[in-house]
Amino acid sequence: MCLGIPGRVVETFIEHDVMMGKVDFGGVFKQVCLNLTPDAEVGKYVIVHVGFALQVIDESEAEKVFEFLQHMDDLQELRAGEEDANVEGAP
Amino acid sequence: MKFQAEYRDLVAAKKLQRAIGEIVTQPWTIMEVCGGQTHTIVRYGIDELLPDEVELVHGPGCPVCVTPLELIDKAIEIASCDDVIFCSFGDMLRVPGSRHDLFEIKASGGDVRIVYSPLDCLKVAEQNPDRTVVFFAVGFETTAPANAMAVWQAKKRRIDNFAVLVSHVLVPPAMESILSSPNHRVQGFLGAGHVCSVMGYEDYEPLATRYQVPIVVTGFEPVDLLEGIYRCVRMLEQGKIGVDNQYARAVKREGSRVAQGLIKEVFEVTDRKWRGIGTIPHSGFRLRSEYERFDAEQRFAVGDVQVRESSKCISGMVLQGIHKPHECPAFGKECTPEHPLGATMVSSEGACAAYYNYGRLLESHQPSCSSTLAGKPAIVPLPTD
């Protein structure tokens, strides 16, 4: 019921004094109400639920989990490097 | 699709799985509140990826499931009227009332229509001025602004042949109801991401403090859920309470002030009955007096409908995370998605329906490689006895 799908705004227009838009969901286009997201512009991504954009997606925040995972990988490599150094330094 | 495919990435999921395993030192029970999250967890086998110490229990976050049986009966009564066009989101049509469901009313000639957005109902009302268009306004805070906008527009555009049958429920009072129960098992929560995208998470902070629990606002894709679980386990291990936000790409602390303003304009908080749980104080919305003329319950004078739930169903316990679906004697036998006895089997987002649809029929469910994250759930063959 609370399903929200990300889509890209491709057009904006006013209908009955309400900001509306055409949103592209990977090739499927739907008319969406943009009234709740005044900062939704053409080219931005929005989360859409029952024909309403709830929020503009913050693209920099979307990257953070992958930066965190990369950081984890770097730590793993560092740990592995330390272990190798210890092995090399063993008598 | 951007912002979706990368969050279903197996490599990222496995890294998070390993990270959870590295930090956990003792058993923890975490509840995901939202039915959409329950569905993802069971579909992708997220719970099977977790170490034995981390148990997920499923919360009451499926509005379709918790809509009271008497309200379904009222919807059916209204939809049966000759001069009514009854509009609803698709998932409400197959929810059984005491004797029928909305699909049966449609099949027997009733004008029942599935809409994508509540605004579609206004177009239908304008096209049919001699009939009354009634919309079944069901949902959590996520859906409330859309439904509020439809009512607000109807008033503004003087579309008087439009009404709403309201059954809106709110998440924080349900969480509080669970936490104040003496036999609850929940030590941490995954908060419902889309509810918070509308309402923010300021209201969750006092809840976390009062009940000494971590709450992690979480998204809906597999990587979102694993990261949410990782953050929640980390808080539990460190003895931290409070609210963390995993779903920051779509959730701000303050939520959407525009959406909240629209909700407050049209709705006010009221007590609501939850199917499987009972009445929870201040846990729902009703129309404000200024918008009362759009209230379908008043317009159609559908009185108090008396209904009785199955005595075998333990959905109330499942909704509160006290029991798992397969601990119910009726699960998969008298109670299936085709013939549901109770709340958690009526929608695909209900815990019982999710367990049934993805082959979780036994308590000793063996990991079935449904954790492929390839978008193809593993279906365990059903027993043939």
Coordinates of C-alpha atoms in Angstrom, one line a residue:
Chain A
M1 CA 0.0 0.0 0.0
C2 CA 2.8 2.4 0.8
L3 CA 4.7 1.5 -2.4
G4 CA 6.7 4.3 -3.8
I5 CA 8.4 4.2 -7.2
P6 CA 11.3 6.4 -8.3
G7 CA 10.8 8.2 -11.6
R8 CA 12.2 11.1 -13.6
V9 CA 10.2 14.3 -14.2
V10 CA 10.1 15.0 -17.9
E11 CA 7.5 17.8 -18.1
T12 CA 5.6 20.1 -15.7
F13 CA 2.3 21.9 -16.1
I14 CA -0.6 23.4 -14.2
E15 CA -4.0 21.8 -14.0
H16 CA -6.9 23.2 -11.9
D17 CA -4.3 25.5 -10.2
V18 CA -2.3 22.4 -9.2
M19 CA 1.3 21.7 -10.3
M20 CA 1.3 18.4 -12.3
G21 CA 4.0 16.6 -14.2
K22 CA 4.8 13.8 -16.6
V23 CA 7.1 11.3 -15.0
D24 CA 9.2 8.6 -16.7
F25 CA 9.4 5.2 -14.9
G26 CA 12.0 3.5 -17.0
G27 CA 10.0 4.0 -20.2
V28 CA 6.5 4.1 -18.7
F29 CA 5.1 7.6 -18.5
K30 CA 2.4 8.6 -16.0
Q31 CA 0.8 11.9 -15.1
V32 CA 1.7 12.8 -11.5
C33 CA 0.7 15.5 -9.1
L34 CA 3.8 17.6 -8.1
N35 CA 2.0 19.8 -5.6
L36 CA 3.7 18.3 -2.6
T37 CA 7.1 18.7 -4.1
P38 CA 7.4 22.4 -5.2
D39 CA 11.1 21.9 -5.9
A40 CA 10.5 19.1 -8.4
E41 CA 12.0 20.3 -11.8
V42 CA 12.4 18.6 -15.1
G43 CA 15.3 16.1 -14.9
K44 CA 14.9 15.5 -11.1
Y45 CA 13.9 12.1 -9.7
V46 CA 10.8 11.9 -7.4
I47 CA 9.3 9.1 -5.3
V48 CA 5.7 8.6 -6.5
H49 CA 2.9 7.0 -4.5
V50 CA -0.7 6.8 -5.8
G51 CA -0.1 9.4 -8.5
F52 CA 1.6 11.9 -6.1
A53 CA 5.3 12.8 -5.8
L54 CA 6.1 12.6 -2.1
Q55 CA 9.7 13.8 -2.2
V56 CA 12.5 14.8 -4.6
I57 CA 15.2 12.1 -4.3
D58 CA 18.4 13.5 -2.8
E59 CA 21.0 12.0 -5.2
S60 CA 24.0 12.7 -3.0
E61 CA 22.3 10.8 -0.1
A62 CA 21.5 7.9 -2.5
E63 CA 25.3 7.4 -3.0
K64 CA 26.1 7.2 0.6
V65 CA 25.4 3.5 1.2
F66 CA 27.7 2.6 -1.6
E67 CA 30.4 5.0 -0.3
F68 CA 30.0 3.2 3.1
L69 CA 30.4 -0.2 1.4
Q70 CA 33.5 1.0 -0.5
H71 CA 34.9 2.2 2.9
M72 CA 34.2 -1.2 4.3
D73 CA 36.1 -2.8 1.4
D74 CA 39.0 -0.4 2.0
L75 CA 39.1 -1.4 5.7
Q76 CA 39.1 -5.1 4.7
E77 CA 42.1 -4.5 2.4
L78 CA 43.9 -2.6 5.1
R79 CA 43.3 -5.4 7.6
A80 CA 44.4 -8.0 5.1
G81 CA 47.5 -5.9 4.5
E82 CA 48.3 -5.7 8.2
E83 CA 47.9 -9.4 8.5
D84 CA 50.2 -10.0 5.6
A85 CA 52.8 -7.6 7.1
N86 CA 52.5 -9.5 10.4
V87 CA 53.1 -12.8 8.6
E88 CA 56.0 -11.4 6.7
G89 CA 57.5 -10.0 10.0
A90 CA 57.2 -13.3 11.8
P91 CA 60.4 -15.1 12.6
Chain B
M1 CA 15.8 1.8 -13.1
K2 CA 17.8 4.4 -11.4
F3 CA 17.6 4.4 -7.6
Q4 CA 16.1 0.8 -7.7
A5 CA 18.4 -1.6 -9.5
E6 CA 21.6 -0.6 -7.5
Y7 CA 19.6 -1.3 -4.3
R8 CA 19.0 -4.9 -5.4
D9 CA 22.7 -5.6 -6.0
L10 CA 23.8 -9.0 -4.7
V11 CA 27.4 -7.9 -4.1
A12 CA 26.3 -4.9 -2.0
A13 CA 23.8 -7.1 -0.1
K14 CA 26.5 -9.7 0.7
K15 CA 28.8 -7.0 2.0
L16 CA 26.1 -5.8 4.4
Q17 CA 25.3 -9.3 5.4
R18 CA 29.0 -9.8 6.4
A19 CA 29.0 -6.4 8.2
I20 CA 26.0 -7.4 10.3
G21 CA 27.7 -10.8 11.2
E22 CA 30.8 -8.9 12.3
I23 CA 29.1 -6.6 14.8
V24 CA 26.4 -8.9 16.4
T25 CA 27.3 -10.5 19.7
Q26 CA 23.9 -11.4 21.2
P27 CA 20.3 -12.1 20.2
W28 CA 18.2 -9.2 19.0
T29 CA 14.6 -9.0 17.9
I30 CA 13.8 -6.2 15.4
M31 CA 10.4 -5.4 14.0
E32 CA 9.9 -4.0 10.5
V33 CA 6.7 -1.9 10.7
C34 CA 5.7 -1.6 7.1
G35 CA 4.0 -4.4 5.1
G36 CA 6.0 -3.3 2.0
Q37 CA 9.1 -4.1 3.9
T38 CA 7.7 -7.4 5.1
H39 CA 7.0 -8.4 1.5
T40 CA 10.5 -7.5 0.4
I41 CA 12.1 -9.4 3.3
V42 CA 10.2 -12.6 2.6
R43 CA 10.4 -12.3 -1.2
Y44 CA 14.1 -11.9 -1.3
G45 CA 14.8 -14.0 1.8
I46 CA 16.5 -11.1 3.7
D47 CA 15.8 -12.8 7.0
E48 CA 17.6 -15.9 5.7
L49 CA 20.7 -13.8 5.1
L50 CA 20.9 -12.7 8.7
P51 CA 23.0 -14.4 11.5
D52 CA 21.0 -16.6 13.9
E53 CA 21.2 -13.9 16.6
V54 CA 19.0 -11.4 14.6
E55 CA 15.3 -12.2 14.4
L56 CA 12.9 -10.1 12.4
V57 CA 9.3 -9.9 13.5
H58 CA 6.6 -8.4 11.4
G59 CA 4.5 -5.4 12.4
P60 CA 1.0 -4.1 11.7
G61 CA 2.0 -1.9 8.7
C62 CA -0.5 -3.1 6.1
P63 CA -3.5 -0.7 5.8
V64 CA -5.4 -3.3 3.7
C65 CA -4.9 -5.9 6.5
V66 CA -5.9 -3.6 9.4
T67 CA -9.0 -2.1 7.8
P68 CA -11.9 -3.4 10.0
L69 CA -14.2 -6.0 8.6
E70 CA -17.3 -3.7 9.3
L71 CA -15.8 -1.0 7.1
I72 CA -15.4 -3.5 4.2
D73 CA -19.1 -4.4 4.8
K74 CA -20.0 -0.6 4.6
A75 CA -18.0 -0.3 1.4
I76 CA -19.9 -3.2 -0.1
E77 CA -23.2 -1.8 1.1
I78 CA -22.4 1.6 -0.6
A79 CA -21.0 0.0 -3.7
S80 CA -24.3 -2.0 -4.1
C81 CA -26.3 1.2 -4.5
D82 CA -27.6 1.8 -8.1
D83 CA -26.6 5.4 -8.3
V84 CA -23.0 4.9 -7.0
I85 CA -19.7 4.6 -8.8
F86 CA -17.4 3.1 -6.2
C87 CA -13.7 3.7 -6.7
S88 CA -10.8 2.1 -4.9
F89 CA -7.2 1.1 -5.1
G90 CA -7.0 -2.4 -6.5
D91 CA -5.9 -4.2 -3.4
M92 CA -9.1 -3.5 -1.5
L93 CA -11.3 -5.2 -4.0
R94 CA -10.5 -8.8 -3.0
V95 CA -10.6 -8.2 0.8
P96 CA -13.5 -10.3 2.0
G97 CA -16.3 -8.7 4.0
S98 CA -18.6 -10.8 6.1
R99 CA -20.3 -12.3 3.1
H100 CA -19.0 -10.7 -0.1
D101 CA -16.0 -8.7 -1.5
L102 CA -16.0 -5.7 -3.9
F103 CA -15.1 -7.9 -6.8
E104 CA -18.3 -9.9 -6.4
I105 CA -20.3 -6.6 -6.3
K106 CA -18.6 -5.7 -9.6
A107 CA -19.3 -9.1 -11.1
S108 CA -22.9 -8.8 -10.2
G109 CA -23.3 -5.5 -12.0
G110 CA -22.2 -2.9 -9.4
D111 CA -20.1 -0.1 -10.8
V112 CA -16.9 -0.7 -9.0
R113 CA -13.7 0.9 -10.5
I114 CA -10.0 0.6 -9.7
V115 CA -8.2 4.0 -9.8
Y116 CA -4.5 4.8 -9.9
S117 CA -4.9 8.1 -8.0
P118 CA -7.7 9.6 -5.9
L119 CA -7.7 12.6 -8.3
D120 CA -9.0 10.2 -11.0
C121 CA -12.3 10.0 -9.0
L122 CA -12.9 13.7 -9.5
K123 CA -12.7 13.3 -13.3
V124 CA -15.2 10.4 -13.0
A125 CA -17.5 12.5 -10.8
E126 CA -17.4 15.4 -13.3
Q127 CA -18.2 13.0 -16.2
N128 CA -21.2 11.5 -14.2
P129 CA -23.0 14.4 -12.6
D130 CA -26.2 12.4 -11.9
R131 CA -24.3 9.7 -9.9
T132 CA -22.3 9.8 -6.6
V133 CA -18.7 8.8 -6.8
V134 CA -17.4 7.3 -3.6
F135 CA -13.7 6.7 -3.0
F136 CA -12.4 4.2 -0.4
A137 CA -9.8 6.3 1.3
V138 CA -7.7 3.7 3.0
G139 CA -4.0 4.0 4.0
F140 CA -1.3 5.2 6.3
E141 CA 0.1 8.7 6.4
T142 CA 1.7 8.0 3.0
T143 CA -1.6 8.0 1.3
A144 CA -3.3 10.7 3.4
P145 CA -2.0 13.8 1.4
A146 CA -3.3 12.3 -1.9
N147 CA -6.7 11.6 -0.4
A148 CA -6.8 15.0 1.3
M149 CA -6.0 16.7 -2.0
A150 CA -8.9 14.9 -3.7
V151 CA -11.3 16.1 -1.0
W152 CA -9.8 19.7 -1.0
Q153 CA -10.1 19.8 -4.8
A154 CA -13.7 18.5 -4.6
K155 CA -14.7 21.4 -2.3
K156 CA -12.8 24.0 -4.3
R157 CA -14.2 22.9 -7.6
R158 CA -17.7 22.3 -6.1
I159 CA -17.8 18.6 -7.1
D160 CA -20.6 17.7 -4.8
N161 CA -21.3 14.2 -6.2
F162 CA -18.0 13.0 -4.6
A163 CA -17.6 11.4 -1.2
V164 CA -14.9 9.4 0.7
L165 CA -15.2 6.4 2.9
V166 CA -12.3 7.1 5.3
S167 CA -10.2 4.4 7.0
H168 CA -6.9 6.2 7.6
V169 CA -4.5 4.8 10.3
L170 CA -1.3 6.2 11.8
V171 CA 1.9 4.4 12.5
P172 CA 3.4 5.9 15.7
P173 CA 0.3 5.1 17.9
A174 CA 0.4 1.5 16.6
M175 CA 4.2 1.3 17.5
E176 CA 3.4 2.7 20.9
S177 CA 0.6 0.2 21.4
I178 CA 3.0 -2.6 20.7
L179 CA 5.7 -1.2 23.0
S180 CA 3.3 -0.7 25.9
S181 CA 2.1 -4.3 25.7
P182 CA 3.7 -6.3 28.6
N183 CA 4.5 -9.3 26.4
H184 CA 6.1 -7.5 23.4
R185 CA 9.4 -8.8 22.1
V186 CA 10.6 -5.8 20.1
Q187 CA 14.0 -4.4 20.9
G188 CA 14.4 -2.2 17.8
F189 CA 12.3 -1.0 14.9
L190 CA 12.8 -0.5 11.2
G191 CA 10.6 2.6 10.6
A192 CA 8.3 2.9 7.6
G193 CA 10.3 4.9 5.0
H194 CA 7.4 6.3 2.9
V195 CA 5.3 7.2 5.9
C196 CA 8.3 9.2 7.2
S197 CA 8.8 10.8 3.8
V198 CA 5.5 12.6 4.4
M199 CA 5.5 12.9 8.2
G200 CA 9.2 13.1 9.0
Y201 CA 10.5 11.4 12.1
E202 CA 10.3 14.0 14.8
D203 CA 7.3 12.1 16.4
Y204 CA 9.4 9.0 16.7
E205 CA 12.1 10.6 18.8
P206 CA 10.0 10.8 22.0
L207 CA 8.8 7.3 21.4
A208 CA 12.4 6.0 21.2
T209 CA 13.3 7.8 24.4
R210 CA 10.2 6.8 26.3
Y211 CA 10.6 3.1 25.5
Q212 CA 14.4 3.0 25.2
V213 CA 14.5 1.6 21.7
P214 CA 16.4 2.4 18.5
I215 CA 14.3 3.2 15.5
V216 CA 15.9 3.2 12.0
V217 CA 13.8 4.8 9.3
T218 CA 14.4 2.4 6.4
G219 CA 13.7 2.1 2.7
F220 CA 12.2 -0.8 0.8
E221 CA 14.8 -2.4 -1.5
P222 CA 17.0 -5.3 -0.2
V223 CA 20.1 -3.2 0.3
D224 CA 17.9 -0.6 2.1
L225 CA 16.6 -3.2 4.5
L226 CA 20.0 -4.8 5.1
E227 CA 21.6 -1.4 5.8
G228 CA 18.6 -0.6 8.1
I229 CA 19.1 -3.8 10.0
Y230 CA 22.9 -3.2 10.2
R231 CA 22.3 0.3 11.7
C232 CA 19.7 -1.0 14.1
V233 CA 22.0 -3.9 15.3
R234 CA 24.9 -1.4 15.7
M235 CA 22.7 0.9 17.9
L236 CA 21.5 -2.1 19.9
E237 CA 25.1 -3.4 20.4
Q238 CA 26.2 0.1 21.5
G239 CA 23.3 0.6 23.8
K240 CA 22.1 3.6 21.8
I241 CA 18.5 4.8 21.7
G242 CA 17.0 7.3 19.3
V243 CA 16.1 7.6 15.6
D244 CA 18.5 7.0 12.7
N245 CA 17.7 7.6 9.1
Q246 CA 18.8 5.0 6.5
Y247 CA 16.4 6.3 3.9
A248 CA 17.8 9.9 3.7
R249 CA 17.5 10.0 -0.1
A250 CA 13.7 10.2 0.4
V251 CA 13.2 11.2 4.0
K252 CA 14.0 14.5 5.8
R253 CA 13.6 14.8 9.6
E254 CA 10.8 17.3 9.2
G255 CA 9.1 15.3 6.3
S256 CA 7.0 17.2 3.8
R257 CA 5.6 20.3 5.4
V258 CA 3.4 20.9 2.3
A259 CA 1.9 17.4 2.6
Q260 CA 1.4 17.8 6.4
G261 CA -0.4 21.1 5.9
L262 CA -2.8 19.5 3.4
I263 CA -3.5 16.6 5.8
K264 CA -4.2 19.1 8.6
E265 CA -6.5 21.2 6.4
V266 CA -8.8 18.2 5.6
F267 CA -8.3 15.6 8.4
E268 CA -8.2 15.5 12.2
V269 CA -6.9 12.8 14.5
T270 CA -9.4 10.3 15.9
D271 CA -9.5 6.9 17.6
R272 CA -9.5 4.1 15.0
K273 CA -10.2 0.4 15.2
W274 CA -7.5 -1.9 13.7
R275 CA -8.5 -5.3 12.5
G276 CA -6.7 -7.9 14.5
I277 CA -5.8 -5.5 17.3
G278 CA -8.8 -3.4 18.4
T279 CA -9.3 0.3 18.9
I280 CA -6.1 2.3 19.4
P281 CA -6.6 5.9 20.7
H282 CA -5.6 8.8 18.4
S283 CA -4.5 6.3 15.7
G284 CA -6.4 7.5 12.7
F285 CA -7.8 10.4 10.6
R286 CA -11.4 11.5 10.0
L287 CA -12.7 14.4 8.0
R288 CA -12.8 17.8 9.7
S289 CA -16.2 19.3 10.1
E290 CA -15.6 21.7 7.2
Y291 CA -15.4 18.7 4.9
E292 CA -18.1 16.6 6.6
R293 CA -20.4 16.7 3.5
F294 CA -17.8 14.6 1.7
D295 CA -18.1 11.8 4.3
A296 CA -19.7 8.7 2.7
E297 CA -20.6 7.1 6.0
Q298 CA -22.9 10.1 6.8
R299 CA -24.1 10.6 3.3
F300 CA -25.2 6.9 3.0
A301 CA -26.2 6.4 6.6
V302 CA -24.5 3.1 6.8
G303 CA -25.2 2.3 10.4
D304 CA -23.2 0.1 12.8
V305 CA -22.5 -3.1 11.1
Q306 CA -22.0 -6.1 13.4
V307 CA -19.4 -8.6 12.4
R308 CA -17.6 -11.5 14.0
E309 CA -14.0 -12.5 13.3
S310 CA -12.9 -16.2 13.1
S311 CA -12.0 -17.5 16.5
K312 CA -9.1 -19.6 15.0
C313 CA -7.2 -16.6 13.6
I314 CA -4.2 -15.3 15.6
S315 CA -3.6 -12.3 13.3
G316 CA -3.6 -9.9 16.2
M317 CA -0.7 -11.7 17.7
V318 CA 1.1 -11.8 14.3
L319 CA 0.5 -8.0 13.8
Q320 CA 2.2 -7.3 17.1
G321 CA 5.2 -9.6 16.4
I322 CA 4.3 -12.0 19.2
H323 CA 3.7 -15.0 16.9
K324 CA 4.9 -15.9 13.4
P325 CA 2.4 -16.9 10.8
H326 CA 3.2 -20.7 10.8
E327 CA 2.4 -20.8 14.5
C328 CA -1.3 -20.4 13.7
P329 CA -3.2 -23.8 13.4
A330 CA -5.3 -22.4 10.5
F331 CA -2.3 -21.1 8.5
G332 CA -2.1 -22.7 5.0
K333 CA -5.1 -25.0 5.9
E334 CA -8.4 -23.2 6.4
C335 CA -6.7 -19.9 6.0
T336 CA -5.1 -19.1 2.6
P337 CA -4.9 -15.9 0.4
E338 CA -7.9 -17.2 -1.5
H339 CA -9.9 -17.8 1.7
P340 CA -8.4 -15.6 4.4
L341 CA -9.7 -15.9 7.9
G342 CA -8.0 -12.8 9.2
A343 CA -6.2 -9.5 8.7
T344 CA -2.7 -10.7 7.9
M345 CA -3.8 -13.1 5.1
V346 CA -6.0 -10.6 3.1
S347 CA -3.2 -8.6 1.4
S348 CA 0.1 -9.6 -0.2
E349 CA 1.7 -7.2 2.2
G350 CA 0.3 -9.1 5.2
A351 CA 2.8 -11.3 7.0
C352 CA 0.7 -14.5 6.6
A353 CA 0.1 -13.9 2.9
A354 CA 3.8 -13.2 2.3
Y355 CA 4.8 -16.4 4.1
Y356 CA 2.2 -18.4 2.2
N357 CA 3.0 -16.9 -1.2
Y358 CA 6.8 -17.5 -0.8
G359 CA 6.5 -21.1 0.5
R360 CA 7.2 -20.4 4.2
L361 CA 4.8 -23.1 5.4
L362 CA 6.8 -24.7 8.1
E363 CA 8.4 -23.3 11.2
S364 CA 11.6 -25.2 10.3
H365 CA 11.8 -23.4 7.0
Q366 CA 15.0 -24.2 5.3
P367 CA 16.9 -21.4 3.5
S368 CA 15.8 -21.8 0.0
C369 CA 18.2 -19.6 -2.0
S370 CA 15.4 -17.1 -2.2
S371 CA 18.2 -14.8 -1.2
T372 CA 19.4 -14.5 -4.7
L373 CA 18.3 -10.9 -5.0
A374 CA 17.8 -11.5 -8.7
G375 CA 14.2 -10.5 -8.5
K376 CA 13.0 -14.1 -8.8
P377 CA 11.7 -15.4 -5.5
A378 CA 12.2 -19.1 -4.8
I379 CA 8.9 -20.8 -4.5
V380 CA 9.0 -23.9 -2.3
P381 CA 6.6 -26.5 -3.7
L382 CA 3.5 -26.7 -1.5
P383 CA 2.8 -30.0 0.3
T384 CA 0.5 -32.3 -1.7
D385 CA -1.1 -34.2 1.2

